[in-house]
XYZ file of C-alpha atoms in Angstrom:
106
model
C 0.000 0.000 0.000
C 1.472 3.324 -1.044
C 0.395 6.420 0.869
C 0.964 10.030 0.023
C 2.684 12.249 2.607
C -0.627 13.917 3.487
C -2.230 10.509 4.101
C 0.609 9.521 6.459
C 0.048 12.642 8.523
C -3.747 12.487 8.607
C -4.797 8.813 8.436
C -2.141 6.798 10.275
C -1.690 6.494 14.042
C 1.422 4.828 15.437
C 1.319 2.079 18.039
C 4.147 1.894 20.558
C 5.490 -1.532 21.585
C 3.413 -3.285 24.246
C 6.386 -4.820 26.106
C 7.618 -1.432 27.319
C 7.647 -1.329 31.138
C 8.912 2.032 32.393
C 8.398 1.136 36.059
C 9.927 -2.327 36.026
C 11.865 -3.468 39.085
C 14.532 -4.733 36.636
C 16.755 -1.719 35.998
C 17.943 -2.942 32.586
C 14.376 -3.484 31.352
C 13.395 -0.052 32.680
C 16.299 1.648 30.855
C 15.704 -0.353 27.638
C 12.016 0.554 27.798
C 12.764 4.262 28.106
C 15.242 4.178 25.220
C 12.850 2.189 23.016
C 9.920 4.497 23.746
C 11.986 7.552 22.828
C 13.241 5.884 19.625
C 9.749 4.839 18.550
C 8.377 8.339 19.220
C 11.279 9.816 17.222
C 10.479 7.475 14.302
C 6.788 8.418 14.435
C 7.770 12.095 14.443
C 9.991 11.474 11.420
C 7.017 9.886 9.631
C 4.886 12.952 10.522
C 2.236 10.849 12.239
C -0.591 12.753 13.897
C -0.546 10.567 17.028
C 0.888 7.509 18.734
C -0.909 5.153 21.103
C 1.258 4.381 24.116
C 0.662 1.369 26.352
C -0.788 2.028 29.818
C 1.380 1.688 32.920
C 1.830 -1.930 33.968
C 1.703 -1.215 37.708
C -0.352 0.936 40.045
C 2.774 2.952 40.888
C 3.915 4.760 37.782
C 6.198 7.640 38.782
C 8.875 6.825 36.200
C 6.208 6.317 33.522
C 4.846 9.789 34.263
C 8.335 11.329 34.225
C 9.282 9.780 30.871
C 5.971 10.600 29.169
C 6.082 14.172 30.494
C 9.645 14.534 29.201
C 8.561 13.311 25.751
C 5.520 15.612 25.699
C 7.755 18.616 26.402
C 9.547 17.983 23.101
C 6.536 17.219 20.899
C 5.014 19.965 18.784
C 2.972 18.343 16.007
C 2.073 14.948 17.432
C -0.289 13.741 20.136
C 0.227 10.843 22.522
C -2.863 8.749 23.078
C -3.054 6.579 26.183
C -5.300 3.539 26.383
C -6.928 3.429 29.802
C -8.109 -0.026 30.891
C -11.657 0.020 32.218
C -11.115 -2.998 34.415
C -8.569 -3.692 37.114
C -5.818 -6.076 36.052
C -4.332 -8.852 38.195
C -0.908 -7.160 38.244
C -2.454 -4.036 39.758
C -4.167 -6.203 42.375
C -0.765 -7.706 43.253
C 0.824 -4.251 43.547
C -2.032 -3.090 45.771
C -1.557 -6.123 48.024
C 2.197 -5.391 48.346
C 1.467 -1.823 49.387
C -1.026 -2.983 51.999
C 1.376 -5.655 53.337
C -0.684 -8.430 51.750
C -3.769 -7.287 53.630
C -6.679 -7.896 51.210
C -8.984 -5.366 52.898
């Protein structure tokens, strides 16, 4: 499929890799995720995409996720970041909540 430049900028939305985990406990995964996110956003900017869909945070604590996304937003001028918000609570968030409450399920 061949698209004109105007079609790339008005009809295509990028999708950022799902494996990215900016708040991982594994430092190497966290650093690789940040680098990959920035590279994928840079590629989408190069393609003049109107927006990119970024994966939601994987944990209930997402301070690093917020820092990285805020940093990226500061540098964007012609592209939007779209965030998918899950409408149901995931098991991983339940596990994080239990850790915070010292495994107290109440």
